[in-house]
Structure formats: C-alpha cells, structure tokens
Tab-separated table of C-alpha atoms and ligand atoms in Angstrom:
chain	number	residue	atom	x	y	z
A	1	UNK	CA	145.835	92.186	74.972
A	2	UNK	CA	147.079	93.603	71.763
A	3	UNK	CA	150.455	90.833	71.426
A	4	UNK	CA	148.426	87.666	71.714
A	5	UNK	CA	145.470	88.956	70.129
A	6	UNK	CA	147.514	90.137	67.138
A	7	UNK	CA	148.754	86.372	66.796
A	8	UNK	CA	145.225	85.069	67.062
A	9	UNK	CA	144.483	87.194	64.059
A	10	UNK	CA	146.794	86.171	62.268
A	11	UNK	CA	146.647	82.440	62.946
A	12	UNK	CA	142.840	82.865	61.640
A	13	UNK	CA	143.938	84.920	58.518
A	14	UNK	CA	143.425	82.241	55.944
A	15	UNK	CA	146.406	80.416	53.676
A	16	UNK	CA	148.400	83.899	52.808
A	17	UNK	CA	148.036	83.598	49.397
A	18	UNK	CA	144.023	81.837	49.291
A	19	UNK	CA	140.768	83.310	50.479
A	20	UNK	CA	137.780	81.651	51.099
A	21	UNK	CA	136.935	82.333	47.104
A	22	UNK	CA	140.458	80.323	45.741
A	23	UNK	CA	138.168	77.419	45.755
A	24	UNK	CA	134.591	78.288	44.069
A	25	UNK	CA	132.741	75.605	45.244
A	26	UNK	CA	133.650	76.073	48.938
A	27	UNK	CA	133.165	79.937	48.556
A	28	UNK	CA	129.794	78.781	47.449
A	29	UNK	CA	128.750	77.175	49.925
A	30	UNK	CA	129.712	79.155	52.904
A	31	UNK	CA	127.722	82.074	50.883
A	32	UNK	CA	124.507	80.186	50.809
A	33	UNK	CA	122.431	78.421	52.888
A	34	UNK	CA	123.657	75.356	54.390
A	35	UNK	CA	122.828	71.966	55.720
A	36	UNK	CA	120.715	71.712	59.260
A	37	UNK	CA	123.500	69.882	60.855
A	38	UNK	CA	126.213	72.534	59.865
A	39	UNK	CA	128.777	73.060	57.155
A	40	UNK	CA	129.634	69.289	55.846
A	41	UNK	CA	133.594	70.192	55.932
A	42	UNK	CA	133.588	71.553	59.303
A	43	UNK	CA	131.773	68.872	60.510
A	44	UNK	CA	134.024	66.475	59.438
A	45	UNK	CA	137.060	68.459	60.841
A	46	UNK	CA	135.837	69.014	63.708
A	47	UNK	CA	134.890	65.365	64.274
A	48	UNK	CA	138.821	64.972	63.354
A	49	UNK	CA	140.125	67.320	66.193
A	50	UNK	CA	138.145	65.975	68.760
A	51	UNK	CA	139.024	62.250	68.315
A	52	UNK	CA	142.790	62.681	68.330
A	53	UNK	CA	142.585	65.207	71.605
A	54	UNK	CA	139.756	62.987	73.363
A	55	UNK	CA	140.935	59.658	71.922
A	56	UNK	CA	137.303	59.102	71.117
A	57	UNK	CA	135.691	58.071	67.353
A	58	UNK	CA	135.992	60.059	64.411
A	59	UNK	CA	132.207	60.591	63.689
A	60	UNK	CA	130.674	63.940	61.811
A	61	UNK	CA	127.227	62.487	62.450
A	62	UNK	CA	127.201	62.865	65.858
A	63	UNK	CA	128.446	66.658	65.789
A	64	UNK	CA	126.261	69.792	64.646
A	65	UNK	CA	127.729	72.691	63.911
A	66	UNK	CA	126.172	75.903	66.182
A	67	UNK	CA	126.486	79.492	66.672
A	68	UNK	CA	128.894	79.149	69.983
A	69	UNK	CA	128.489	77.331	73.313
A	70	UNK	CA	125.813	79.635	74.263
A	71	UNK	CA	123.481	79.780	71.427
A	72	UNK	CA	123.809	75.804	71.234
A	73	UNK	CA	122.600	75.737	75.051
A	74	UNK	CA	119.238	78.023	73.871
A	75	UNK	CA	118.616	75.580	70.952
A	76	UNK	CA	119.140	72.742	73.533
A	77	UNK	CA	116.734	74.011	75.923
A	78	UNK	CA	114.496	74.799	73.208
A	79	UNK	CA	114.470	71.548	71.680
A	80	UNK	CA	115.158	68.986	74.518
A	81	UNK	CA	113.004	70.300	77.300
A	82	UNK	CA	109.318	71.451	78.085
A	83	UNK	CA	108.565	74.246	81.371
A	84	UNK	CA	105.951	71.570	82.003
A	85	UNK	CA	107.563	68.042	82.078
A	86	UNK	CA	110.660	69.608	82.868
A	87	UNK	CA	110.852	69.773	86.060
A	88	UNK	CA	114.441	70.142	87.709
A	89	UNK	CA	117.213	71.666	85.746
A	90	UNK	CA	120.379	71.214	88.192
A	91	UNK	CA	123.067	73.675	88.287
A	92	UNK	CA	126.421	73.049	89.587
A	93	UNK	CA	126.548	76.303	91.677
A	94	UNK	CA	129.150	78.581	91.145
A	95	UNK	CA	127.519	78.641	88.134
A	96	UNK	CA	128.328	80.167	85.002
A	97	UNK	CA	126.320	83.075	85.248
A	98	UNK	CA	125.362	83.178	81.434
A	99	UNK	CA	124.302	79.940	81.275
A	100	UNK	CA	121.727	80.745	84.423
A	101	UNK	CA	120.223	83.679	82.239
A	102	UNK	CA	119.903	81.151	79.124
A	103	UNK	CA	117.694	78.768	81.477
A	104	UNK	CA	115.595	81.450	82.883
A	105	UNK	CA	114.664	82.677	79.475
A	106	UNK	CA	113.588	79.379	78.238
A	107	UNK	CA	111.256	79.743	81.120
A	108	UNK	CA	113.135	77.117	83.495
A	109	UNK	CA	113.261	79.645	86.584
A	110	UNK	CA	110.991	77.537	88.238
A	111	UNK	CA	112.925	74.559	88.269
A	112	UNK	CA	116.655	75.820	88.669
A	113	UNK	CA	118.722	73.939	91.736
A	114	UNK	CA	122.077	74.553	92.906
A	115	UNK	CA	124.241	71.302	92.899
A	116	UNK	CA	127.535	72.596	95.279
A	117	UNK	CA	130.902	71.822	93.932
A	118	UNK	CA	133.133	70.056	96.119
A	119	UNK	CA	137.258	69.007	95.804
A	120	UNK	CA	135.641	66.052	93.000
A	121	UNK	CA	134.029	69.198	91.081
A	122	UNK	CA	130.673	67.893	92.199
A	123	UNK	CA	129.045	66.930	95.271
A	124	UNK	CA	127.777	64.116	93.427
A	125	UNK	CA	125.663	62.125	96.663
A	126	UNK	CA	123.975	65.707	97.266
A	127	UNK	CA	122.602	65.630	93.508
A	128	UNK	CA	121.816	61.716	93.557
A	129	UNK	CA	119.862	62.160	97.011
A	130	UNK	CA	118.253	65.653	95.576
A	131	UNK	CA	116.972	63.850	92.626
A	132	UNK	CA	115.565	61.139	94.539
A	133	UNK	CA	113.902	63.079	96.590
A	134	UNK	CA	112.437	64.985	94.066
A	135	UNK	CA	110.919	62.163	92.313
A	136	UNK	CA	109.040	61.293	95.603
A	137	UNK	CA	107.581	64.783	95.873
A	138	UNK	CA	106.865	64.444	91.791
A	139	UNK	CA	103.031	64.145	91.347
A	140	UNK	CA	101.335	61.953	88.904
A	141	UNK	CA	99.432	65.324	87.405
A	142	UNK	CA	102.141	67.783	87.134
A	143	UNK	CA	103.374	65.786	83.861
A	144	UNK	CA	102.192	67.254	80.401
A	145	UNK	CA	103.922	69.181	77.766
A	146	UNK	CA	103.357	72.740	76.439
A	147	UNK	CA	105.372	72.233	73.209
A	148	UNK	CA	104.324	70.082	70.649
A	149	UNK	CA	106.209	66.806	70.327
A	150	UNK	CA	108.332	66.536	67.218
A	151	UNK	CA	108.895	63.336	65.750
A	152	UNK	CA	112.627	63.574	65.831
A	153	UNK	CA	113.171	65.048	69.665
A	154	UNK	CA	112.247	63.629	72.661
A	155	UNK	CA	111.986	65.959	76.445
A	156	UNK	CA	114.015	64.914	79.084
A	157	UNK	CA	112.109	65.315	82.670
A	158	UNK	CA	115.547	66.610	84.175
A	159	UNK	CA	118.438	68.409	82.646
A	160	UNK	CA	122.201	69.243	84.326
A	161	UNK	CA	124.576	71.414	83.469
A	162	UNK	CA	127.869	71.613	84.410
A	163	UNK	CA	131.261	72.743	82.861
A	164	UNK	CA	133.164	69.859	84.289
A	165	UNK	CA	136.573	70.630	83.112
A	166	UNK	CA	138.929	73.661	84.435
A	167	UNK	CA	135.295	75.651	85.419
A	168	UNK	CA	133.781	79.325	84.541
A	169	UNK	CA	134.452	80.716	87.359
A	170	UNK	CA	135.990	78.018	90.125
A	171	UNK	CA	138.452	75.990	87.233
A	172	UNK	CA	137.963	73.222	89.155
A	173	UNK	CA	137.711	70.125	87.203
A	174	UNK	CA	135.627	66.842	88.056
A	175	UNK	CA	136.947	63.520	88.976
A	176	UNK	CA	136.547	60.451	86.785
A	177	UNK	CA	134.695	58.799	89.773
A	178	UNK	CA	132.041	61.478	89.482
A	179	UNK	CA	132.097	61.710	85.647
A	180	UNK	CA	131.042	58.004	85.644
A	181	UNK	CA	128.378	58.194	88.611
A	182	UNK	CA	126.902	61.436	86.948
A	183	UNK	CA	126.167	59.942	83.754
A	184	UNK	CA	125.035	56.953	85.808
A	185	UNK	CA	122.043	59.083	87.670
A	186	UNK	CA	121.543	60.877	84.164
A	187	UNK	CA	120.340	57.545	83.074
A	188	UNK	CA	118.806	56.051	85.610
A	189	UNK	CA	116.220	59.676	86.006
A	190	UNK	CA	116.223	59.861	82.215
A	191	UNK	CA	118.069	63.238	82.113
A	192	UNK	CA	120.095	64.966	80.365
A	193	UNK	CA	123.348	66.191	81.358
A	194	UNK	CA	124.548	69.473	79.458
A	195	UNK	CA	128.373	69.498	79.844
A	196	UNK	CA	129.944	72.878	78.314
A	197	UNK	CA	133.427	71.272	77.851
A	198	UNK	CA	134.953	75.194	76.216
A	199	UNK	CA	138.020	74.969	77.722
A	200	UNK	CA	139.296	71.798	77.520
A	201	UNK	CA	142.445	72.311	75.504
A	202	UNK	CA	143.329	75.241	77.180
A	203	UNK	CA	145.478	73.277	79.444
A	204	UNK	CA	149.117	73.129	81.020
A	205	UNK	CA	151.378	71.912	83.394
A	206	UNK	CA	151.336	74.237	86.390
A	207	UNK	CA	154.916	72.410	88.027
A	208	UNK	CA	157.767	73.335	86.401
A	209	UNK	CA	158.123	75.965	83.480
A	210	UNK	CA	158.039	74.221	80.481
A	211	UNK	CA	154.663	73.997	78.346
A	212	UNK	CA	153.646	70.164	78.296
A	213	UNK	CA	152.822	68.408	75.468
A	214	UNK	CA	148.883	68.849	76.347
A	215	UNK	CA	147.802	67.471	72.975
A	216	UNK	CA	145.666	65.274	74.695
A	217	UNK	CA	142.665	65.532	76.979
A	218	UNK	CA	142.947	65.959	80.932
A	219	UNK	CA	139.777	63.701	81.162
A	220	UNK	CA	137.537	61.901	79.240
A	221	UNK	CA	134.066	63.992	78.086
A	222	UNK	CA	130.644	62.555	80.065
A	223	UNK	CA	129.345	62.352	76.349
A	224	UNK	CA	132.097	59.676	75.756
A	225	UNK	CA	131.511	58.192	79.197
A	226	UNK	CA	127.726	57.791	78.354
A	227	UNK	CA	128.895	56.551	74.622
A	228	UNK	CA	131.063	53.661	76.276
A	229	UNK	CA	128.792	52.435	78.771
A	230	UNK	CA	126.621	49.196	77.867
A	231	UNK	CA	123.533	50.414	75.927
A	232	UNK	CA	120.462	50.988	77.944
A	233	UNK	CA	117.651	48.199	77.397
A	234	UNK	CA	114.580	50.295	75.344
A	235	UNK	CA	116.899	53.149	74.801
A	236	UNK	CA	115.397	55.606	72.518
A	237	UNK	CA	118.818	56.310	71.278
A	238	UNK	CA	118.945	60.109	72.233
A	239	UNK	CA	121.726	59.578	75.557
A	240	UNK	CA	122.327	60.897	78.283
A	241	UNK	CA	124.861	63.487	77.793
A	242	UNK	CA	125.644	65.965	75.498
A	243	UNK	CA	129.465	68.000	74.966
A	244	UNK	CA	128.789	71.720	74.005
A	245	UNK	CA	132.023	73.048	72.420
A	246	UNK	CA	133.104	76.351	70.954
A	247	UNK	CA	135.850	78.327	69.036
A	248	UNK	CA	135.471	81.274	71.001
A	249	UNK	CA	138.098	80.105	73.381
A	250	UNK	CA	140.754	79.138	70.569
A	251	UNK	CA	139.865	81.178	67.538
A	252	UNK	CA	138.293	84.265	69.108
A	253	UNK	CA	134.996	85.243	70.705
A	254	UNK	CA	133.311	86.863	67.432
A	255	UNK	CA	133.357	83.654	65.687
A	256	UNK	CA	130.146	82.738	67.161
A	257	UNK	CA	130.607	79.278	66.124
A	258	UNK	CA	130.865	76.302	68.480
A	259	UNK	CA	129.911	72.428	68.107
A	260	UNK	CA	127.343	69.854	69.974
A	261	UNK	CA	128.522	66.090	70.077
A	262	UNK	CA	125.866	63.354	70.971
A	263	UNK	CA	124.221	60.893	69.950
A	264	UNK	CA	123.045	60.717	66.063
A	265	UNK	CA	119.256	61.000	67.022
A	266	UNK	CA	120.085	63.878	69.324
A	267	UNK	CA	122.054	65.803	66.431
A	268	UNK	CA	119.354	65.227	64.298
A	269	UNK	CA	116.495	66.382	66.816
A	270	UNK	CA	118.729	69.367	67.263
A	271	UNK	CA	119.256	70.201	63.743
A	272	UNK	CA	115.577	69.919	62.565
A	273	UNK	CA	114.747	72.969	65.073
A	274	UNK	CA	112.712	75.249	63.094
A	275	UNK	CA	115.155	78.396	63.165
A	276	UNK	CA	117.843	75.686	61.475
A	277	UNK	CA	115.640	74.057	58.851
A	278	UNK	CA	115.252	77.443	57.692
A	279	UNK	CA	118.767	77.766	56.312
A	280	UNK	CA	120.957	75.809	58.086
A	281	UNK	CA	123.192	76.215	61.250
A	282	UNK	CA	123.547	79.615	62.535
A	283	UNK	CA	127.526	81.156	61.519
A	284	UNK	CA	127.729	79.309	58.253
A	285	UNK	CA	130.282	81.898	56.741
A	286	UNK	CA	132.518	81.248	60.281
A	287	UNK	CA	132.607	77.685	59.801
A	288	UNK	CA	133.549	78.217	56.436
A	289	UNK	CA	136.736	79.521	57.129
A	290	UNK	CA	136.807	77.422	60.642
A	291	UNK	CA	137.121	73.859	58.230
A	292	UNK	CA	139.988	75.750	56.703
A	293	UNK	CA	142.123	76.792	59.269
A	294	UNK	CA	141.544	73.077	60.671
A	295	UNK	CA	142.076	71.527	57.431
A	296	UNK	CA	145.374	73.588	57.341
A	297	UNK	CA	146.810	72.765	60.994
A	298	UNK	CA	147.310	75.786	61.587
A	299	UNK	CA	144.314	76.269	64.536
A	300	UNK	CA	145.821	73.073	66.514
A	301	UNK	CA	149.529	74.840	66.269
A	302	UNK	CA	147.756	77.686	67.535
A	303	UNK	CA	146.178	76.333	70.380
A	304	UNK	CA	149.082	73.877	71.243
A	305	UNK	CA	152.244	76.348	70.662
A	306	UNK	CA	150.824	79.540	71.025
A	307	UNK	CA	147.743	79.924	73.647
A	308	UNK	CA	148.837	76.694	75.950
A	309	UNK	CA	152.270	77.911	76.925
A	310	UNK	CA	151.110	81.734	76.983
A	311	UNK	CA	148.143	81.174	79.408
A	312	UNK	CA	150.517	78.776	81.154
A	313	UNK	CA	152.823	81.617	81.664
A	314	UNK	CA	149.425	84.282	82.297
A	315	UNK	CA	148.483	81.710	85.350
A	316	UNK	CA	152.291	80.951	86.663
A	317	UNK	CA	152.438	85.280	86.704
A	318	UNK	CA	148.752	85.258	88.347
A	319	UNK	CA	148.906	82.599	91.249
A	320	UNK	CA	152.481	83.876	92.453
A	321	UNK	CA	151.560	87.301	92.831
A	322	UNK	CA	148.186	86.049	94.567
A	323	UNK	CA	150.602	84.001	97.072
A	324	UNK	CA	152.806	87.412	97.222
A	325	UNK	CA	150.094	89.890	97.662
A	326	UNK	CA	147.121	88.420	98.578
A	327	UNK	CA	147.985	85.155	100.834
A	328	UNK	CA	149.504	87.203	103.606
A	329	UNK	CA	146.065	89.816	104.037
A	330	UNK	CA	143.873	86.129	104.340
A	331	UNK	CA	143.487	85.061	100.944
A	332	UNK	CA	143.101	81.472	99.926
A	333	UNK	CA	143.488	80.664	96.338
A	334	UNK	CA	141.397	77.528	95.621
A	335	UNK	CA	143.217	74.645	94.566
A	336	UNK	CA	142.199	73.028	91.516
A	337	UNK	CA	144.636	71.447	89.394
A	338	UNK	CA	144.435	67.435	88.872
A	339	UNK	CA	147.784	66.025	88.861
A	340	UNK	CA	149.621	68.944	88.349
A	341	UNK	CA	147.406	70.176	85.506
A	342	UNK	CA	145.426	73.113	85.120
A	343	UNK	CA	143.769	75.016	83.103
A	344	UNK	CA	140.918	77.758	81.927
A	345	UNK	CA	140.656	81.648	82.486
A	346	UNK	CA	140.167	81.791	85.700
A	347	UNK	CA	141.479	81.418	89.666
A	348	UNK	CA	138.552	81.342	92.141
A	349	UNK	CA	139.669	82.853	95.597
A	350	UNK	CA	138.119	82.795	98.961
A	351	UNK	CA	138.335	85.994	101.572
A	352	UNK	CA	138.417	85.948	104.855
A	353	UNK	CA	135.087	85.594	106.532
A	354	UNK	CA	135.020	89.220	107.275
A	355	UNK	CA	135.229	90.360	103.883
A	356	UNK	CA	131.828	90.747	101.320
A	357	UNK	CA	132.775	89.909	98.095
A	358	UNK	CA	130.317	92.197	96.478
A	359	UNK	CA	131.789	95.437	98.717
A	360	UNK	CA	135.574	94.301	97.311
A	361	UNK	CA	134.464	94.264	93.674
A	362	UNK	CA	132.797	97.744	94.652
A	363	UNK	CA	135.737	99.036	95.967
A	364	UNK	CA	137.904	97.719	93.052
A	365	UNK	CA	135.702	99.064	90.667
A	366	UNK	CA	135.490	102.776	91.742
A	367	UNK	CA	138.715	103.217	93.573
A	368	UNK	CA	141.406	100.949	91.610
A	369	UNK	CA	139.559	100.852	87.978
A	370	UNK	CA	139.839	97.006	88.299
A	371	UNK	CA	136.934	94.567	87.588
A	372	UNK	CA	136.230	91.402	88.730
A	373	UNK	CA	133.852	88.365	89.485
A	374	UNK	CA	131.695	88.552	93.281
A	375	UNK	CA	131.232	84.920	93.921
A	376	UNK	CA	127.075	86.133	94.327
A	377	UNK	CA	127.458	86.717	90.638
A	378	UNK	CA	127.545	82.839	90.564
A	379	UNK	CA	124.730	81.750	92.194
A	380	UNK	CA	121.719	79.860	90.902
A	381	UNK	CA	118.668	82.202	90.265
A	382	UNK	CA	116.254	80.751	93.398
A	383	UNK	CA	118.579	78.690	95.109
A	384	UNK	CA	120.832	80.779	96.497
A	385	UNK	CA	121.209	79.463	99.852
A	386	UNK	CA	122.675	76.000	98.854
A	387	UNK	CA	125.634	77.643	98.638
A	388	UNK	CA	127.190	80.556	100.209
A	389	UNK	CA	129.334	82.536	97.641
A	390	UNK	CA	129.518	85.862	99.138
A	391	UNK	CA	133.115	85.723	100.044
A	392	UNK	CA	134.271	84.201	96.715
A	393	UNK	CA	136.124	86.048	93.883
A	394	UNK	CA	136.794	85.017	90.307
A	395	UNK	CA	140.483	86.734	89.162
A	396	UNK	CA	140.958	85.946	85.058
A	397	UNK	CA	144.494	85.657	83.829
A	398	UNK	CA	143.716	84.769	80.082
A	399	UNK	CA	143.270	88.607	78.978
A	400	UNK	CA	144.933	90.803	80.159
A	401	UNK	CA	149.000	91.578	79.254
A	402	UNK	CA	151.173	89.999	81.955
A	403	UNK	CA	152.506	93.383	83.537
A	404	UNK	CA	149.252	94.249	84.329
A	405	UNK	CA	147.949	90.843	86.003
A	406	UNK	CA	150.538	91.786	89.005
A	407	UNK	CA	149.407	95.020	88.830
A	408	UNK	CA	145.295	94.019	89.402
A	409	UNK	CA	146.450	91.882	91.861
A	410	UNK	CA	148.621	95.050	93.600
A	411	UNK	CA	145.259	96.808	93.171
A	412	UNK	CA	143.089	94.103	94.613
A	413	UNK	CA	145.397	93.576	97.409
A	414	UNK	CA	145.203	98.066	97.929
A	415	UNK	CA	141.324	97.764	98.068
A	416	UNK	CA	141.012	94.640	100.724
A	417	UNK	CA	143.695	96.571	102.523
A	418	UNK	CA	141.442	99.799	102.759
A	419	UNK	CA	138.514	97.157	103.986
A	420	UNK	CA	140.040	95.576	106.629
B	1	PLP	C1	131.265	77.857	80.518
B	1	PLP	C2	131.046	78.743	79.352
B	1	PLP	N1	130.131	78.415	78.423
B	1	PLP	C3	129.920	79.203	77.352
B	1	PLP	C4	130.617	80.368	77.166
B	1	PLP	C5	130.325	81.215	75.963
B	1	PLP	O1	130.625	80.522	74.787
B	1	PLP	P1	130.233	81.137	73.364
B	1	PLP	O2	131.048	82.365	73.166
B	1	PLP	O3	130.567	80.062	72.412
B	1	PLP	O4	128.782	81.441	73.390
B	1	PLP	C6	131.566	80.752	78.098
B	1	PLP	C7	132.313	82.021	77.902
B	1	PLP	O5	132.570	82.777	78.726
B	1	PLP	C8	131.783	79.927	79.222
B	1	PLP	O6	132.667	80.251	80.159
C-alpha cells in the first residue's frame, strides 16, 4: 500500500536534518560490534515504551535486543530447550504457521501439541488436563539432554507458545482469567510459556468511528503476570514466561529487529548464546536508528496517530463488506474483540460446512488473483486432528489500500459463489 507505506518511511527517516553520523559516538557504535544483550540505547528505550503502554517497570535488564519476533523464537528454542528433556512444546492451534516451522527445525516435531482456542483465547482446562496427563505417561528414562548445559541457561521440560493478544491468524485475544491460570500451570510443570505479544499496540475501538486513545495496553503481558505473582520457593530465577516483541509491525518488516522481556537470568542466558557473544545482537545497525526514532517520539506518534486509526478504518472497511458480501452466502466472521476493542491484521472466518477451505483459496487464487489464509495452513505439524480447521479462512486488512479490501472481499464472495 503505497500511501501508508510512504508515511512509514518517512516516520523512520531519521531527524531531517541528523543522520545516524550527527553524533560520532552513536554512529560508532551501531557500526561495530555491540553488546550481547543489544544496543545499550535501545535497550533502554525500549524498556521506556513498554512501561508506559503496559504500565509495567522501566527495566533495560530484563530486555535483549533481537533480530525480530522470529529469530528471537530460534534463539529461544536454541537456548531454553533440549529434543531430549523437552518433551511437549504446546501450540495454541490455529497456530501461527511460522512459528510451527521454527519448532520443527529446532528438532521439536516430535513433541508439538495443538492446544484449541476457545471464546477465552485458550481452552485452558484442555492444556492443564493434557499436561497432566502427560506427566503420568512421562518415564523416569526418557530424561537426559543432548546439548551441553551452560552455566547461565537452564531447559525447561515443556514450552507454550501462544500469541495471546489480537492472534496471527484468529485475532482473538485471551482473557485475564486464562492469562493468570496459564502462567499458573507454566509454573507448577516448570515450563515455559513463549508469548509473541507483536501486535499489541495495534489496537482500536471497533464501536463508533473515532480512533481511541489506545495508548495503553488491552491486557496485561503473561511475562508481567508471572513478574507479579509471589516468587516461587527455590526459584532458579529464570520465570515462567517470556514477551517476544518486534518492530516489524510498527516500523516495517525489514527492520529485522524485535525485543525479548524476562527475567534478568533469562536475558542473560539468552544473550550469552554463542552466535551473540560473537558480536553482539543480531540488527545492531537497525536498533541504532530504532533508539532514535524512540528517543525522538516520533515512532509512538506513528503508531498512535497514524497506524491505529488507519487499520481502525482498514478493519471498519473489512468486517462491513464481510457482513455485506459474505454473511448472506453462510459466512460467519469470528468474533473477537474484548470490550469493544480489537485489533491485529487479521479477521478469521468460518464457511459453511460444505465448503473446503483449501478448494476456496484455490479457487481465489487462479480465478480472482486473490490470496488468502486456508485455516489447514494453521494447524500444528502432527496434531492435526485436535482441531478441525478446514473450513476456516484468515482475510488481512492491514495491507492492502482500502478500495481494494471491498474488492477481495467482492472476489471472495464471486469464488464461494461459483462453489456452492
Ligand atoms: C505471531 C507472529 N510472530 C512473529 C511474526 C514475525 O515477526 P518478525 O518479523 O519480527 O520475525 C509474525 C509476523 O507475521 C507474527 O504474526
């Protein structure tokens, strides 16, 4: 979308007189190698954004700096868990289907199960009675490790992820009562829960047309949930949740820079990984100029005044032409706001029962040049039966100019039409 995109560049242009080189020392150091935790200025900016939008503590020492969301989930994976003592890695299924290809290439194919979502984002008693379960079956053998241990890391015997506000690709978000009892079961099976919180301030009111004043967090991170709890008796100071963040969703994809917050053991396990000690964080020229744009307010006006109220208009345009077009041939559009707040790329819709999901993206695809998500792309790799996705769809409003959103929905709505 060449008008918003052509904002977003210039938002990230820097000061319009400065470059990154006004300064010497600073063009210094995002030149050369860097810290293992990240660039020190970013750090502490980003430390700064996140405690006035999640109302949590300024702290740079419990955020690293990383090469995006997705990289950061590798390097977690990496560091945090073993194939052999790791043992369930639990998926709230639809999954993001990147994140399933990031756990089957740190060899975790084995040990992948579907959580399903439910109206509370979770189906929280399904995990709790899965993971009980599982530690009955658990042998006393099948422990062990293949890594070595490092003194600075620890391996967690189960990990979850989950991207528990406004969802890749359902936008569902999940309730307070199952952020608390998630980070609950996290402790009490010594796991780790991986929560990819990347779209959290893309939020908005979805009654009424005016942008709200969403300059503060829809709900509070499991990471802060698991910081405000009562410490655990012989903790080893690690926790029990992690927030992966990343600027791809309000600076721009390329950036490849994101953020972990946790504890201050787990950011320094996580910054002592071999591929960091040698040089620092990954994108250290990115979150040079990052710490600026922060530093200079003009990222939070950004992300506040510009991409709030235009994806708030993107999703008004999107959902009414779904209730014009789409509704009437059978159409549900999940509902997922909480309190009249939504928020994300994406509306997740369910076909009739008649309908394959995978034969309607076909028929998009060659007929209407139109692309979108077949809830099957969603599933978790080996557990696919937990939960039937084969009539879901995944629409995304964030991209594309708003003319064209009601026409791919016109489109979508011509190629169910020539299916039914
Ligand atoms: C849930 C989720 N995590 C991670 C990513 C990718 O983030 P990054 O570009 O920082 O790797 C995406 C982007 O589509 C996403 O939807």
């Amino acid at each position: 979308d060449e008008r918003l995109w052509q904002r977003r560049v210039r938002a990230v242009q820097l000061e319009r007189h400065g470059s990154i080189s006004s300064c010497e020392d600073e063009a210094v150091a995002a030149l050369l190698y860097g810290p293992d935790p990240g660039h020190g200025p970013l750090r502490r900016s980003i430390a700064n954004l996140l405690s006035k939008f999640y109302d949590s503590p300024r702290c740079a020492e419990r955020i690293c700096v990383t090469g995006g969301a997705s990289q950061s989930l590798a390097a977690i994976l990496e560091g945090y868990t073993d194939v052999r003592y790791t043992r369930r890695a639990w998926m709230v299924c639809p999954a993001c289907h990147s994140a399933s290809q990031i756990f089957i290439d740190a060899g975790l194919h084995g040990s992948l199960r579907a959580i399903p979502e439910n109206g509370e984002g979770i189906d929280i008693d399904y995990l709790e009675e899965s993971m009980r379960e599982y530690l009955r079956e658990q042998s006393a053998d099948d422990q062990g490790h293949v890594k070595m241990c490092h003194a600075q890391r620890k391996f967690y015997s189960q990990v979850i992820y989950t991207v528990p506000t406004f969802s890749n690709p359902s936008g569902k978000t999940m309730s307070l009562r199952c952020r608390r009892k998630l980070v609950q079961l996290a402790r009490q099976y010594d796991a780790l829960v991986i929560a990819d919180d990347v779209y959290d301030f893309l939020q908005w009111n979805i009654n009424g047309k005016e942008a709200t004043d969403s300059k503060g967090a829809l709900m509070p991170r499991l990471v802060d949930i698991d910081r405000q709890l009562s410490k655990e008796p012989n903790s080893d100071g690690f926790g029990h949740a992690i927030s992966n963040g990343t600027f791809s969703k309000i600076v721009a994809p390329g950036c490849r820079t994101g953020w972990v917050e946790a504890t201050k053991n787990f950011i320094t396990g996580l910054s002592k990984l071999g591929s960091r000690v040698s040089g620092g964080s990954p994108s250290q020229l990115s979150a040079a100029f990052i710490s600026r744009l922060l530093r200079s307010g003009k990222l939070q006006r950004h992300i506040f005044q510009v991409l709030q109220p235009a994806y708030q208009s993107r999703y008004h345009i999107m959902t009414l032409s779904v209730r014009d077009h789409l509704q009437p041939l059978g159409v549900e559009m999940v509902q997922c706001d909480v309190g009249g707040i939504s928020g994300g790329y994406f509306l997740w819709l369910r076909l009739s029962e008649t309908l394959e999901a995978d034969r309607v993206a076909e028929e998009c695809r060659v007929k209407q040049n139109l692309i979108l998500g077949s809830g099957t792309l969603f599933n978790v790799h080996g557990d696919e039966d937990i939960v039937n996705l084969s009539h879901n769809i995944r629409l995304c409003f964030s991209w594309e100019d708003e003319n064209l959103l009601k026409e791919g929905v016109r489109r979508l709505a011509a190629a169910i039409k020539s299916l039914s």
